mmCIF file of C-alpha atoms in Angstrom:
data_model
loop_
_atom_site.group_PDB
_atom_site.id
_atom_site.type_symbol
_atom_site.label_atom_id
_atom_site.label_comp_id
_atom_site.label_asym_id
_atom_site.label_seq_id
_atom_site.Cartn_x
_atom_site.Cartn_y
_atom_site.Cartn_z
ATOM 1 C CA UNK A 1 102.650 108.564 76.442
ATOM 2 C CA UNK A 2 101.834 109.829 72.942
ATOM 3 C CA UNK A 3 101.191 105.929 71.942
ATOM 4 C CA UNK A 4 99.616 105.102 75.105
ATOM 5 C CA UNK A 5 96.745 107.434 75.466
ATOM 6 C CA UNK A 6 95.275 105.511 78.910
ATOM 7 C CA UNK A 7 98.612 105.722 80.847
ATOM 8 C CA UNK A 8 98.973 107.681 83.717
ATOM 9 C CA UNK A 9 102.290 108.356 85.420
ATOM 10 C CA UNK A 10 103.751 109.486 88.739
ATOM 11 C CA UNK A 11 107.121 111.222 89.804
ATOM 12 C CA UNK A 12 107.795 110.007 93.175
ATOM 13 C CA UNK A 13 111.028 108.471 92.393
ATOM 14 C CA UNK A 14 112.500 111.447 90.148
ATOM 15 C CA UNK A 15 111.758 114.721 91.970
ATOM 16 C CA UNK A 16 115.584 115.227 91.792
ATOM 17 C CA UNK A 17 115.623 114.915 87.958
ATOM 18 C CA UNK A 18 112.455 116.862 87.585
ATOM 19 C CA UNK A 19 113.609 119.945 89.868
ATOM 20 C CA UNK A 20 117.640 119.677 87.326
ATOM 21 C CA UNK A 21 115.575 119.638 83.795
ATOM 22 C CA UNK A 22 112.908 122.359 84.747
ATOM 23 C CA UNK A 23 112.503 123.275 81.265
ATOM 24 C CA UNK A 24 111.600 119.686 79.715
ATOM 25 C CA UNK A 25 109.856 118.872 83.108
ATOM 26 C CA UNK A 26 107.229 121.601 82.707
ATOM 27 C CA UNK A 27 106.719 121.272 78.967
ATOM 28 C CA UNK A 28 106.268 117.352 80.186
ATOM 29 C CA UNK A 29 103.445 118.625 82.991
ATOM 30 C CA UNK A 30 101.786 121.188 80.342
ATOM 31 C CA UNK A 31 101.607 118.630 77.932
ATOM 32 C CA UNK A 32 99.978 115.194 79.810
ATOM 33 C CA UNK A 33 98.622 117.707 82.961
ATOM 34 C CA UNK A 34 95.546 114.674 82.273
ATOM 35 C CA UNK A 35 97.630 112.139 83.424
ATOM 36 C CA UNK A 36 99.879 112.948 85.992
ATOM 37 C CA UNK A 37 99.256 111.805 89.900
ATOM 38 C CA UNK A 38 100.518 113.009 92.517
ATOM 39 C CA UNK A 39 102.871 110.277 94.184
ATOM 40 C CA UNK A 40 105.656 109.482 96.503
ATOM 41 C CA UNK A 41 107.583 106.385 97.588
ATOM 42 C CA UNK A 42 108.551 107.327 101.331
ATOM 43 C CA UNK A 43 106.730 108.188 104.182
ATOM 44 C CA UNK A 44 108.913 110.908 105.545
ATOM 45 C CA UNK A 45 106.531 113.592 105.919
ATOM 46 C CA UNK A 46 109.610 116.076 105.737
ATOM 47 C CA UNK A 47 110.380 114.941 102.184
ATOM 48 C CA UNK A 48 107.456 116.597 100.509
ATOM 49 C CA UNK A 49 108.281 119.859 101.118
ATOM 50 C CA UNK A 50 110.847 119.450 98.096
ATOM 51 C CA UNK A 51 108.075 118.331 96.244
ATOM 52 C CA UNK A 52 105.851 121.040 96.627
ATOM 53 C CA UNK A 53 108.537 123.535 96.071
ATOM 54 C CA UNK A 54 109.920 121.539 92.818
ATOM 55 C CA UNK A 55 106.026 122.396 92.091
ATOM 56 C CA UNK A 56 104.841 125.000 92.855
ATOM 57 C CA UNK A 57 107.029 127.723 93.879
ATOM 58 C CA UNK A 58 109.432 129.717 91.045
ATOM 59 C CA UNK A 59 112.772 128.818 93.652
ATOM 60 C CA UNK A 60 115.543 129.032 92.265
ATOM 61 C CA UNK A 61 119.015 126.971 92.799
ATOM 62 C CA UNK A 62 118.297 124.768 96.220
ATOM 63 C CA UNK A 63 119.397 122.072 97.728
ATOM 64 C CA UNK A 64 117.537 118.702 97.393
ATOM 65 C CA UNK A 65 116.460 117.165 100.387
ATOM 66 C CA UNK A 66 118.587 114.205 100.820
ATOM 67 C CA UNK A 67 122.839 114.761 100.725
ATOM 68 C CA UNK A 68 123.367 111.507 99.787
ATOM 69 C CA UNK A 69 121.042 111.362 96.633
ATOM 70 C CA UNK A 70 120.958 114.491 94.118
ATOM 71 C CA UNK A 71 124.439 115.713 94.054
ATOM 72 C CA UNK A 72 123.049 119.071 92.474
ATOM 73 C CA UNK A 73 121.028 121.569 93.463
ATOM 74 C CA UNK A 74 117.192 122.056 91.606
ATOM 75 C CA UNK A 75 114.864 124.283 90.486
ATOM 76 C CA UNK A 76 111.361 125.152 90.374
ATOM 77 C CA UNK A 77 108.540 124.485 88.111
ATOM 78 C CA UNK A 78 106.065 127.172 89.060
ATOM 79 C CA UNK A 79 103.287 125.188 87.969
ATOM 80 C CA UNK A 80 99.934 126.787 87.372
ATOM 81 C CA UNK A 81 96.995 126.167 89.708
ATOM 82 C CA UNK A 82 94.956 124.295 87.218
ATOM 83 C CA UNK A 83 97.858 122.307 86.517
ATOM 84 C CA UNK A 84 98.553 121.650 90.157
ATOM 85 C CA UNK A 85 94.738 120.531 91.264
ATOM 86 C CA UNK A 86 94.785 117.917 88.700
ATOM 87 C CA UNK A 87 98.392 116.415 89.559
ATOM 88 C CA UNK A 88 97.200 116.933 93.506
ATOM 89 C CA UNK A 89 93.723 115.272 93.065
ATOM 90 C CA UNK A 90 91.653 115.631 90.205
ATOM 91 C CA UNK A 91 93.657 113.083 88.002
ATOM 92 C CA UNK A 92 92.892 110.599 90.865
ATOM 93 C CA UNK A 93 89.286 111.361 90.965
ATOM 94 C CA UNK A 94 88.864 110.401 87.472
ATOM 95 C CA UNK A 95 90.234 106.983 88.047
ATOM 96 C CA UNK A 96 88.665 106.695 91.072
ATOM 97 C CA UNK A 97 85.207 107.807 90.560
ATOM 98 C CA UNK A 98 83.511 106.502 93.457
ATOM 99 C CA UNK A 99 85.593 108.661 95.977
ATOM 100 C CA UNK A 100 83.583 111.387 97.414
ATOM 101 C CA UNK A 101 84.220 114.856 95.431
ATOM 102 C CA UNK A 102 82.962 117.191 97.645
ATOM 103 C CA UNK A 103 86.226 116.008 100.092
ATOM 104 C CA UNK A 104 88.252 118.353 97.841
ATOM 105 C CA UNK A 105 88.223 122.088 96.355
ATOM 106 C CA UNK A 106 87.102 122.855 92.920
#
């Protein structure tokens, strides 16, 4: 991302790797907190509560969501709230800038 200073990326598909590597994984969100979104690839309203405890809780050794994916179990990231509001939303309402900002918190 260093060489590619407009990219933004998501983590829907890697939650699992995210929640076994805490250590690189928050040094990763620290780093490009700018461009990070908030993003999933499955509907399953159930399945985001890993994600917000990879995220924002300080959990320690639990089991992923899905048996039949991670064979390991995670931890947490403890992200900031600063850190959080721009993965959650702010990043997006940069890209999107004709979405209506007083929808979400400051």
């Amino acid at each position: 991302m260093d060489e590619l200073p407009n990219m933004y990326t998501e983590f829907g598909a890697v939650i699992a790797e995210l929640g076994r590597q805490t250590a690189m994984a928050l040094c990763f969100f620290e780093k490009y907190q700018d461009r990070i979104l908030f993003g999933e690839d499955s509907w399953v309203p159930s399945e985001y509560n890993t994600y917000f405890r990879v995220l924002e809780t300080n959990e320690e050794y639990f089991p992923y969501h899905k048996r039949y994916h991670a064979h390991w179990n995670m931890y947490a990231m403890g992200l900031s709230d600063q850190i959080l509001k721009k993965v959650y939303y702010k990043n997006a309402l940069t890209l999107l800038p004709g979405l209506n900002r007083s929808l979400f918190p400051d």
